[in-house]
Short mmCIF file of C-alpha atoms in Angstrom, two decimals:
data_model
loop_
_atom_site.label_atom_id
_atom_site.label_comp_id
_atom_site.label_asym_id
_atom_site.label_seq_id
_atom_site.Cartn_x
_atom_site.Cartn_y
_atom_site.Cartn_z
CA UNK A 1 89.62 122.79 50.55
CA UNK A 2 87.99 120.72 53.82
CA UNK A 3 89.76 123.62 55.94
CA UNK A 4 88.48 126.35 54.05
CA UNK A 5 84.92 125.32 54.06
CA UNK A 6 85.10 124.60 57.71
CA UNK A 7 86.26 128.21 58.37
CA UNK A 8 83.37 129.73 55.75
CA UNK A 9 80.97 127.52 57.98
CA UNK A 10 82.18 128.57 60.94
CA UNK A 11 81.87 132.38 59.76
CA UNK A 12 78.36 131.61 58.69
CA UNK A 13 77.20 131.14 61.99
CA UNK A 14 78.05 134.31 63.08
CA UNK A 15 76.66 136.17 60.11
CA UNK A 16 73.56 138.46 59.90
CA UNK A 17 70.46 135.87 58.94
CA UNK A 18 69.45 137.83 56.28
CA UNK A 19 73.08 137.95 54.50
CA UNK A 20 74.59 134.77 55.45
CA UNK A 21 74.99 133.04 52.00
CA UNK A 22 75.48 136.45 49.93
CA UNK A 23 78.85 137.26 51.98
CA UNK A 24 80.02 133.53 52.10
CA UNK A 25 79.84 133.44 48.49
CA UNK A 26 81.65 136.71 48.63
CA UNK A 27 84.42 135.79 50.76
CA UNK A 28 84.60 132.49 49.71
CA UNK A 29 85.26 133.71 46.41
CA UNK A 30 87.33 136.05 47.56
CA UNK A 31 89.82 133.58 49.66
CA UNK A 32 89.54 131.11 46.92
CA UNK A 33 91.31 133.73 44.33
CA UNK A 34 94.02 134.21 47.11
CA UNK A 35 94.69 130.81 46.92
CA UNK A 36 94.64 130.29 43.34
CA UNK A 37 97.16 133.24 43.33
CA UNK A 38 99.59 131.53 45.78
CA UNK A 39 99.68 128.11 44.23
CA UNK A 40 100.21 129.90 40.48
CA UNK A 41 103.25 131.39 41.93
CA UNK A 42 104.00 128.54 43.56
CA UNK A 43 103.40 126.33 40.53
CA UNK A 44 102.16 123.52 43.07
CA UNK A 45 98.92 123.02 45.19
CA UNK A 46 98.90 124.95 48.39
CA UNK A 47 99.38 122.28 51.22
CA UNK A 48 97.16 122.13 54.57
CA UNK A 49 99.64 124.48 56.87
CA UNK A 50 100.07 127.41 53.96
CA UNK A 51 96.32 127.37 54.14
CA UNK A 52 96.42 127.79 57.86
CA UNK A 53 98.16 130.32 57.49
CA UNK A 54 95.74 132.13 55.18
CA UNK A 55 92.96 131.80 56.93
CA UNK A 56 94.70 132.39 60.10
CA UNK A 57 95.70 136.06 58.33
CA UNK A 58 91.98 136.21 57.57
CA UNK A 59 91.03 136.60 61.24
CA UNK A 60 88.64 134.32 64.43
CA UNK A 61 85.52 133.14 62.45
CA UNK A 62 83.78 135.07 64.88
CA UNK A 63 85.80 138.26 64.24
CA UNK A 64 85.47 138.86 60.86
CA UNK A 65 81.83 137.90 60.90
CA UNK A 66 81.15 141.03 63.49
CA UNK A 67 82.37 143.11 60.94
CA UNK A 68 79.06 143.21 58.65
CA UNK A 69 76.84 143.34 61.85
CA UNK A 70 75.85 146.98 62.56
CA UNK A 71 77.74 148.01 65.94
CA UNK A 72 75.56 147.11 69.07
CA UNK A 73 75.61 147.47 72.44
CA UNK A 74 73.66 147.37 75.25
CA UNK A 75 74.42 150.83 77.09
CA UNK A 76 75.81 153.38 74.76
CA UNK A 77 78.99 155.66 75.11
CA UNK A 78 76.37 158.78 76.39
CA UNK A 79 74.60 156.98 78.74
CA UNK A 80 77.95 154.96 80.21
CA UNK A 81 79.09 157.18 82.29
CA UNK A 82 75.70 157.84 83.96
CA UNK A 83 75.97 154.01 84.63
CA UNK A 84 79.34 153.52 85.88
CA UNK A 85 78.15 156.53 88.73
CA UNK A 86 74.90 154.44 89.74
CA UNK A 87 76.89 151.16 89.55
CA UNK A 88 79.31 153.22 92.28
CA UNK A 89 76.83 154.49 94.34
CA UNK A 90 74.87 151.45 94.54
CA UNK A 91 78.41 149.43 95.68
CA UNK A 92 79.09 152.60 98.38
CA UNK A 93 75.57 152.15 99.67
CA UNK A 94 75.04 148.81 99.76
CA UNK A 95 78.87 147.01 100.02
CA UNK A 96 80.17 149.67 102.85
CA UNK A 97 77.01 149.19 104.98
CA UNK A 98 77.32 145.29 104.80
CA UNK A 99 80.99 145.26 105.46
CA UNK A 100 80.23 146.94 108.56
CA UNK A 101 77.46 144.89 109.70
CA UNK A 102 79.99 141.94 109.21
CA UNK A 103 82.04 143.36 111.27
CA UNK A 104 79.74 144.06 113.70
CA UNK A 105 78.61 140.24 114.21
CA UNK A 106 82.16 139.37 114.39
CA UNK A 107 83.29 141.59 116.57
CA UNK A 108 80.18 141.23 118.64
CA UNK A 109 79.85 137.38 118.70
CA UNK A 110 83.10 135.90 118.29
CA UNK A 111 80.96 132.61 119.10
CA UNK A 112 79.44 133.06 115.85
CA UNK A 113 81.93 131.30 113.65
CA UNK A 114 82.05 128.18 116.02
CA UNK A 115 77.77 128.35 115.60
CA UNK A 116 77.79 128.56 112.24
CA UNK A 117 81.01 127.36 110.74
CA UNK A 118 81.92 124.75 112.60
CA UNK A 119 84.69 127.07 114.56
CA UNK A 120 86.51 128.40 110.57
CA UNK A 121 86.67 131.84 110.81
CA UNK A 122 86.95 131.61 106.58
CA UNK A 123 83.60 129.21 106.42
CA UNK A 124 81.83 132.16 108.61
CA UNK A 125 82.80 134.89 106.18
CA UNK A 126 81.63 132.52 103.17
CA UNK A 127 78.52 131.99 105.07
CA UNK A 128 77.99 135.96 105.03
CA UNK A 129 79.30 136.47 101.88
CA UNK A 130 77.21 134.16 99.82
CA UNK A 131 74.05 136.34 100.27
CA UNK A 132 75.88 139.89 100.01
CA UNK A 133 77.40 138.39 96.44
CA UNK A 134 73.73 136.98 95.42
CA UNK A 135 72.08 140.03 96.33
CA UNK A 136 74.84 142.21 94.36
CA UNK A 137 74.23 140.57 91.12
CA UNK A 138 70.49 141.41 91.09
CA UNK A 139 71.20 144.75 92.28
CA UNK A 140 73.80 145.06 89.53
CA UNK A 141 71.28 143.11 87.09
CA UNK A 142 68.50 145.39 87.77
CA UNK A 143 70.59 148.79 87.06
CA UNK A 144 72.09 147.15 83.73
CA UNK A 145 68.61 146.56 82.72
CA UNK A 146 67.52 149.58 83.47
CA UNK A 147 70.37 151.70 81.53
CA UNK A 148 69.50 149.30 78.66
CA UNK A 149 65.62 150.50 78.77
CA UNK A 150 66.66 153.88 78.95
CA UNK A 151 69.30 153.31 76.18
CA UNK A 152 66.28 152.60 74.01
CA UNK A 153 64.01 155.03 74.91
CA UNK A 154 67.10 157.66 75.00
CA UNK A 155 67.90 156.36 71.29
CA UNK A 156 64.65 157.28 70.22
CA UNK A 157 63.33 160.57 72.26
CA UNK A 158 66.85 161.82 71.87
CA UNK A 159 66.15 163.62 75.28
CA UNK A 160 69.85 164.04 75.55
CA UNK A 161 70.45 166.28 73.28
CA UNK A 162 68.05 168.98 74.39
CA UNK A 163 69.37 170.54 77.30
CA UNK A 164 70.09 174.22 78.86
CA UNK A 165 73.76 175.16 79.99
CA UNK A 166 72.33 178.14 82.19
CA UNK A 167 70.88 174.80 84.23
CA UNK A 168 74.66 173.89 85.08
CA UNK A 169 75.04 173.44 88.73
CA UNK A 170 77.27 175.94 90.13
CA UNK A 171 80.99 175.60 89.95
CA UNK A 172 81.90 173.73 93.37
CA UNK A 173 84.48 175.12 95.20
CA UNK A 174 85.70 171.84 97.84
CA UNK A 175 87.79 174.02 99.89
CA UNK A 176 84.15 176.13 101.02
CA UNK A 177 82.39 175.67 104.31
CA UNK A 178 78.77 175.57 103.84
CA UNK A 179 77.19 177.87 106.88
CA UNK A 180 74.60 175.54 107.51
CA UNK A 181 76.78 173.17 108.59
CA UNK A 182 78.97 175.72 110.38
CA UNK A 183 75.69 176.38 112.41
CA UNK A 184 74.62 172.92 112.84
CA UNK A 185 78.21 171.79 114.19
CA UNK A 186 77.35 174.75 116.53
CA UNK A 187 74.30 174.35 117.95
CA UNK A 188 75.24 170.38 118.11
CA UNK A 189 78.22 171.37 119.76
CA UNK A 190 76.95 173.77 122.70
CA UNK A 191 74.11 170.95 123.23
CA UNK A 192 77.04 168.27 123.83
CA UNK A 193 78.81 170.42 125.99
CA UNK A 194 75.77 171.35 127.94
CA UNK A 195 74.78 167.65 128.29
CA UNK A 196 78.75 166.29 129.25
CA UNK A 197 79.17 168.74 132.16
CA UNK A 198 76.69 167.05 133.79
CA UNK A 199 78.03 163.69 133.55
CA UNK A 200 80.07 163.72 136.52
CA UNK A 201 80.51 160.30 139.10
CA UNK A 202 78.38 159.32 140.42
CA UNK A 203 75.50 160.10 137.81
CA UNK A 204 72.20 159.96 139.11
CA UNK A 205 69.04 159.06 137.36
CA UNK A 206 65.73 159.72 139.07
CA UNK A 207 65.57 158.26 142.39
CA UNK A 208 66.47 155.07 141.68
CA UNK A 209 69.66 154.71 139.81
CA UNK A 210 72.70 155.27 140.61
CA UNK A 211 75.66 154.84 138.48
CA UNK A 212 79.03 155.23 139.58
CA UNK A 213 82.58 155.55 137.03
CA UNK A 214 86.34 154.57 137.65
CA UNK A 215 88.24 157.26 138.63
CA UNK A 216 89.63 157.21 135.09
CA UNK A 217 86.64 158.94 134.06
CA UNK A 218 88.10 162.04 134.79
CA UNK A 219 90.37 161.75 132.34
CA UNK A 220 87.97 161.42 129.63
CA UNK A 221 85.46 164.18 131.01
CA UNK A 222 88.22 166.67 130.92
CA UNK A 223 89.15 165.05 127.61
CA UNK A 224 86.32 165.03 125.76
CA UNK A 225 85.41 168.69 127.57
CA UNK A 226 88.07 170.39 125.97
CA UNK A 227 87.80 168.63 122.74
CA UNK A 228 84.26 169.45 122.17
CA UNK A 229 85.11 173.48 123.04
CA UNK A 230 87.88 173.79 120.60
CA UNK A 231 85.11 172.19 117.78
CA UNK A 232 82.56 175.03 119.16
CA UNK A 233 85.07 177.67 118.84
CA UNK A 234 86.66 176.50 115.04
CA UNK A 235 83.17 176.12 114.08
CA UNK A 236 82.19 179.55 115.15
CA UNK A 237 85.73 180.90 113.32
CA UNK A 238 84.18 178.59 110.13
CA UNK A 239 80.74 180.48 110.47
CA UNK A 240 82.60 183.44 109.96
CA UNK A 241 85.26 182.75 107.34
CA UNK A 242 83.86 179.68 105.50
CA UNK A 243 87.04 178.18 103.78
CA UNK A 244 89.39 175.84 104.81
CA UNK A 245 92.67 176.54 105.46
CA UNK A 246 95.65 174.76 106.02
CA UNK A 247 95.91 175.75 110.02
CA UNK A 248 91.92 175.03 110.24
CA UNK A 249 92.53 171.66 108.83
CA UNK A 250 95.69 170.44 110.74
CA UNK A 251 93.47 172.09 113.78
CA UNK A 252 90.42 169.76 112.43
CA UNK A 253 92.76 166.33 112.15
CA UNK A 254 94.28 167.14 115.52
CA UNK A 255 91.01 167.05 117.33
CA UNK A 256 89.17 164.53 115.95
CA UNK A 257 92.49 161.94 116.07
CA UNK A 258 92.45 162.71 119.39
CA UNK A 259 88.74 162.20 120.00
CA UNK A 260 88.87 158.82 118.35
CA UNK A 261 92.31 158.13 120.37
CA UNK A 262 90.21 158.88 123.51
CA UNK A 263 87.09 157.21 122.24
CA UNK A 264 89.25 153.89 121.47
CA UNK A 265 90.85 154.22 124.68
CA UNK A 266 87.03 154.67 126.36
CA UNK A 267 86.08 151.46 124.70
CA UNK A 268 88.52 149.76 127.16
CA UNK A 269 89.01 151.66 129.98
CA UNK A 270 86.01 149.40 131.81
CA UNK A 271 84.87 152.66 132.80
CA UNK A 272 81.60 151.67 134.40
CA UNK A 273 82.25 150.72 138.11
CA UNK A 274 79.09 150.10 139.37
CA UNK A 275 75.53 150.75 138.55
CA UNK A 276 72.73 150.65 141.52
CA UNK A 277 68.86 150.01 141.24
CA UNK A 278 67.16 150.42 143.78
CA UNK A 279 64.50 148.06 142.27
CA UNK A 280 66.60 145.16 141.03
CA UNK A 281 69.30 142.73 143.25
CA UNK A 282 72.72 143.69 143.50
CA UNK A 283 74.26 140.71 141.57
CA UNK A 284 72.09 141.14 139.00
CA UNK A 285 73.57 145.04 138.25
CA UNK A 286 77.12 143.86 138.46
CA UNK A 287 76.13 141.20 135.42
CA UNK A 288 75.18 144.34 133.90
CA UNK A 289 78.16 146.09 134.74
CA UNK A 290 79.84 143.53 133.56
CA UNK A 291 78.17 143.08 130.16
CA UNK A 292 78.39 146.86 129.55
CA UNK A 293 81.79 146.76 129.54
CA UNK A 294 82.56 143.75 128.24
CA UNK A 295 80.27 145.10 124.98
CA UNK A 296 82.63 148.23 125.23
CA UNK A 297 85.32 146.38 125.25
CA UNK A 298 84.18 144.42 122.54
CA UNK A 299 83.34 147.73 120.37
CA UNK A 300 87.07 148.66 120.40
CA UNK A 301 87.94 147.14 116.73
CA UNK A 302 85.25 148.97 115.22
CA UNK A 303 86.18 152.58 117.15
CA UNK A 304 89.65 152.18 115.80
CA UNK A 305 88.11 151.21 112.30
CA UNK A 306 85.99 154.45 112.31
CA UNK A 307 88.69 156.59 114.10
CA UNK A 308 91.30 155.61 110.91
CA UNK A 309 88.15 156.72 108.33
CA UNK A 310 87.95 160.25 110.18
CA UNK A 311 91.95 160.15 110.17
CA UNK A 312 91.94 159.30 106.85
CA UNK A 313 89.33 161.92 105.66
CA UNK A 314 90.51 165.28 107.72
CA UNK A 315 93.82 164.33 106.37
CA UNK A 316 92.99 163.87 102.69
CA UNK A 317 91.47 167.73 102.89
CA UNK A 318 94.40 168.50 104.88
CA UNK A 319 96.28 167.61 101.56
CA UNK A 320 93.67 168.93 99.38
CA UNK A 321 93.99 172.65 101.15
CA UNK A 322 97.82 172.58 100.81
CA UNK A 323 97.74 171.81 97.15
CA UNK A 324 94.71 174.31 96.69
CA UNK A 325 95.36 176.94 99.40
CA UNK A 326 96.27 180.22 97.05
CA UNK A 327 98.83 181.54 100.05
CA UNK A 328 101.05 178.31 99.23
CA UNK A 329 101.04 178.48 95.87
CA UNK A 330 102.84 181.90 96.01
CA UNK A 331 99.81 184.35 97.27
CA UNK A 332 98.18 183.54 94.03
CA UNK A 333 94.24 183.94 94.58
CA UNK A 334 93.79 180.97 92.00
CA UNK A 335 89.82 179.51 91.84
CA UNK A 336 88.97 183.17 92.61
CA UNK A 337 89.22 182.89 96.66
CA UNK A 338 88.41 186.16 98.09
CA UNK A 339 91.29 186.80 100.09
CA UNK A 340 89.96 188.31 103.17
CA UNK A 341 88.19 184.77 103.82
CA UNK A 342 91.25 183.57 104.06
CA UNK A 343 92.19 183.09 107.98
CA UNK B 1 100.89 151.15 81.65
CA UNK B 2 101.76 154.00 80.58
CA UNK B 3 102.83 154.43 77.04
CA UNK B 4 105.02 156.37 75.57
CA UNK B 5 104.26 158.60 72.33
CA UNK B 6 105.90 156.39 70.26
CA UNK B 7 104.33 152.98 71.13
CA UNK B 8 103.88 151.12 68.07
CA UNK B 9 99.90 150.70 68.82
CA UNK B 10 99.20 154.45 69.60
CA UNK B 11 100.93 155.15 66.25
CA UNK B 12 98.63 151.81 64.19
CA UNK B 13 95.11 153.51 66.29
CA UNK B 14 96.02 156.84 65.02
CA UNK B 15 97.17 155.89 61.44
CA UNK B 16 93.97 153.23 61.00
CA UNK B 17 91.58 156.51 61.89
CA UNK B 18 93.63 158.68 59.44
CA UNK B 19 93.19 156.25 56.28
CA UNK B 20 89.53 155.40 57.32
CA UNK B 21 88.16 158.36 55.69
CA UNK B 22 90.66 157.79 52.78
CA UNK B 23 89.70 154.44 52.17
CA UNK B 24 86.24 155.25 51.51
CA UNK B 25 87.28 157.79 48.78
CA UNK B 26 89.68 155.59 47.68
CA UNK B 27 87.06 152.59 47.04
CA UNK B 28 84.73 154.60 45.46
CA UNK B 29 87.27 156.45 43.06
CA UNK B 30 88.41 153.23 42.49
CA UNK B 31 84.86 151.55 41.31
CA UNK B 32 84.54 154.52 39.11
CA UNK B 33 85.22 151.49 36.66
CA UNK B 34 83.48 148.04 37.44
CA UNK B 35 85.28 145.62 39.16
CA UNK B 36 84.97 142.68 41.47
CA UNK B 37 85.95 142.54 45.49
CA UNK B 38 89.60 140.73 44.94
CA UNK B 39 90.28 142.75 41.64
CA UNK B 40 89.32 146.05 43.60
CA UNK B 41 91.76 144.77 46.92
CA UNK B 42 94.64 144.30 44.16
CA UNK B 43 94.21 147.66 42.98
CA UNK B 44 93.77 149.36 45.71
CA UNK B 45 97.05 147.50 47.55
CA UNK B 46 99.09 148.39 44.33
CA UNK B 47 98.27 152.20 44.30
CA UNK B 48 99.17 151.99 48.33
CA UNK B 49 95.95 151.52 49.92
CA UNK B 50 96.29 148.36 50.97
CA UNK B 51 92.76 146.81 52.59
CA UNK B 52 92.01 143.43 54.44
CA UNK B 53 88.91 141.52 53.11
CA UNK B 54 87.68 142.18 56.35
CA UNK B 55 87.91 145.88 56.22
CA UNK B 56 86.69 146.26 52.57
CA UNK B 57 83.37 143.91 52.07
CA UNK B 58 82.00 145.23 54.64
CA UNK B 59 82.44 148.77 53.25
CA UNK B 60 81.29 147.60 49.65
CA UNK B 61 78.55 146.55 51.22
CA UNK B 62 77.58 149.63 54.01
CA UNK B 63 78.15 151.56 50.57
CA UNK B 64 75.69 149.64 49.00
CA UNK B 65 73.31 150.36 51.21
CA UNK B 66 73.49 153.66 51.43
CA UNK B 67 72.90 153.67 47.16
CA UNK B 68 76.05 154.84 46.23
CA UNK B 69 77.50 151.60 45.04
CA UNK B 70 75.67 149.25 42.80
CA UNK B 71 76.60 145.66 42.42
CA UNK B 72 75.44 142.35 40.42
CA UNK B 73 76.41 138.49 40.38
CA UNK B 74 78.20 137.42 37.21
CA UNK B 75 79.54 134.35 36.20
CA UNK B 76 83.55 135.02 34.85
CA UNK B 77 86.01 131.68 34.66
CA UNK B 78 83.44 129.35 35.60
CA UNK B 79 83.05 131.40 38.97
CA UNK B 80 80.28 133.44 40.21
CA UNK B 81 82.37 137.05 41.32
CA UNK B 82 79.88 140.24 42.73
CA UNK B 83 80.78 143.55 40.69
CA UNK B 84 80.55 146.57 42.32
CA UNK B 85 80.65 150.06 40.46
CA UNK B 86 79.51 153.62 41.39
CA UNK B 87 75.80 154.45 41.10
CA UNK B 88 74.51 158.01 39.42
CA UNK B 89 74.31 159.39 43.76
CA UNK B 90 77.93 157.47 44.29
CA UNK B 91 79.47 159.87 41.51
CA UNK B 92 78.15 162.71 42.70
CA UNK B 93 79.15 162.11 46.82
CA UNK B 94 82.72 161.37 45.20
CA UNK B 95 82.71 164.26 43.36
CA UNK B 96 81.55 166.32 47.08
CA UNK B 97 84.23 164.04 48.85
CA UNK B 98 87.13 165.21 46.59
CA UNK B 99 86.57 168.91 46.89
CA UNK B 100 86.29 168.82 50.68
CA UNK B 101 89.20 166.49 50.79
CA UNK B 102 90.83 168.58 48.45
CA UNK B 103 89.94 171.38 51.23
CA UNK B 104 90.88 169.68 54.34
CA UNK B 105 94.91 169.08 51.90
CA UNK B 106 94.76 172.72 51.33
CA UNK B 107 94.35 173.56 54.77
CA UNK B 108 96.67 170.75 56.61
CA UNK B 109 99.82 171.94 53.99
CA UNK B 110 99.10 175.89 55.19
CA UNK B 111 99.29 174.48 58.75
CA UNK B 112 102.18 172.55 58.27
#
């Protein structure tokens, strides 16, 4: 019986204080029995392995001692969900920003691995990492600890369980333009335009400065001209009928793909071809020239990273208004769309 | 992973929540008369309730607390064994139980 007492010892240690010896006397008595039942119909003592494979039937010490412990936990089924959204938010705002930043420095100062790593690209992102990973577990620790407060305080107030239905937020419709940002892309837009046509070569500032751009500027003015009209023109059609539509936006991905395409393609174009100051020496501005677009240059990984995320988000409500967008689903208004909105 | 209807676990989740209800009638119907945990795990396994020790002391004793089981240390065989029978408040919740689960049968054979 050396086996079975080590497994009622190692249940023990598991068990409620206040209980421990009244349910191992219990279950010891209980497994005992089982025994004595086998080894009657046996006829013969049990040996070690047919105990084994009692107690192993019995369950992990640790198992069937968390059976007389009340159920616990540290952030309850109503308050989980709440948590798992503030967990996510606080890895989108801090984890996205710090991601870019890292690629920032890298992109930036591609001396900064040989600086600080000894020249290992892999020993540079450690270097970075270490502190984002540190930082994450307090932030992490410090919401768990929270939700566990509140779990308490919710447990007892029972604050959850009084609450008004006619406070519901309104039932949110993706596929709707708000105006006020049909107005803001508006006014934004008409102040762009209004600042761009003026930025023809040579651009003069004050009496002083003087810069002059490549004769590929053109291309980008012109560009970046016509771009910026068709925005002022779909948002004015958006002020008007605020719902997406399928045409609106393919017309929406179109434009801003080819925005970022011209953006990316700005980034190395070494576009600046010389900068004047009347005030400072004329080596000294061509180092300038230089570092400007050598810092463009330099920029080009992160315009093609943020040039993918616009991609990748006009064509996810490209997708969204197909699958939504009552004319394709057989001229069914479904969701309630009033139909003359649609455009 | 997706499973299918008839994946052997879906079907063991679903049947352990259907007999956990039962069980509890079941135990205290069955402690109508006195009788000690392993006695009380034999009968209930022969009538086709079968319960793990882990499952059922546990319950003896969450029954306990709530007063509608009462129990006492006796010595039987040289052995010290914990009876358990049904308390005055015990018989009456059975007697509650039955009728709505009497109810609930009613209602499940007009459905089906």
């Amino acid at each position: 019986m050396e086996l079975l007492d080590r497994y009622l010892q190692a249940v023990k240690f598991w068990l409620p204080p206040m209980q421990k010896q009244d349910i191992i006397e219990e279950l010891s008595e209980d497994i005992r029995s089982q025994i004595e039942e086998k080894e009657t119909e046996l006829g013969r003592k049990l040996n070690r392995g047919e105990v084994e494979t009692i107690l192993k039937r019995l369950g992990r010490p640790v198992l069937v001692a968390s059976r007389y412990s009340p159920q616990q936990y540290l952030i309850g089924p109503l308050q989980f969900p709440i948590y798992r959204l503030v967990l996510q938010i606080v890895a989108l705002c801090y984890l996205v920003p710090w991601v870019l930043v890292w690629i920032v420095i890298i992109t930036m100062d591609p001396d900064y691995p040989t600086r600080h790593a000894g020249g290992s690209l892999l020993r540079a992102l450690a270097s970075l990492w270490g502190p984002l990973w540190l930082t994450a577990f307090f932030a992490v620790g410090a919401v768990t600890i929270t939700f566990a407060v509140l779990e308490r305080v919710q447990a007892k107030s029972g604050f959850l369980e009084e609450w008004d239905p006619g406070k519901l937020p309104a039932v949110r419709d993706p596929n709707r333009i708000s105006r006020a940002a049909s107005i803001f892309e508006l006014a934004a837009g008409t102040v762009f335009a209004v600042w761009w046509v003026q930025l023809r070569s040579p651009i003069v500032l004050g009496q002083s400065v003087r810069i002059t751009l490549a004769p590929v500027w053109q291309y980008f003015f012109w560009g970046f001209l016509i771009l910026i009209l068709i925005h002022i023109a779909a948002s004015g059609v958006n002020l008007l009928r605020p719902y997406w539509t399928r045409a609106r936006a393919g017309m929406r991905l179109a434009t801003d793909t080819a925005g970022a395409a011209l953006f990316c393609w700005l980034c190395r174009a070494e576009v600046l071809a010389a900068i004047s100051v009347s005030t400072v020496a004329p080596a000294k501005t061509v180092e300038i020239t230089n570092a400007i677009n050598l810092w463009m240059s330099r920029s080009f990984p992160i315009a093609v990273i943020v040039a993918v995320v616009i991609a990748a988000f006009d064509l996810h409500r490209m997708i969204r208004v197909k699958t939504t967008d009552p004319r394709l689903a057989g001229g069914v208004a479904a969701g309630g769309w009033p139909t003359s909105a649609l455009s | 992973m997706a499973h299918s209807p008839e994946t052997p676990g879906t079907f063991d989740n679903l049947r352990l929540e259907l007999r956990r209800g039962c069980l509890v009638l079941a135990v205290l119907a069955e402690l109508r008369s006195e009788q000690y945990g392993y006695t009380l795990r034999k009968a209930l396994g022969e009538r086709g309730m079968a319960i793990d020790e882990g499952t059922l002391y546990p319950l003896l004793r969450r029954l306990e607390s709530q007063r509608l089981l009462v129990s006492e240390w006796r010595e039987v065989d040289k052995r010290n064994k914990r009876f358990y029978r049904l308390s005055p408040d015990g018989k009456l919740i059975l007697k509650q139980l039955l009728a709505e689960w009497q109810s609930i049968n009613r209602s499940l054979n007009g459905i089906l």
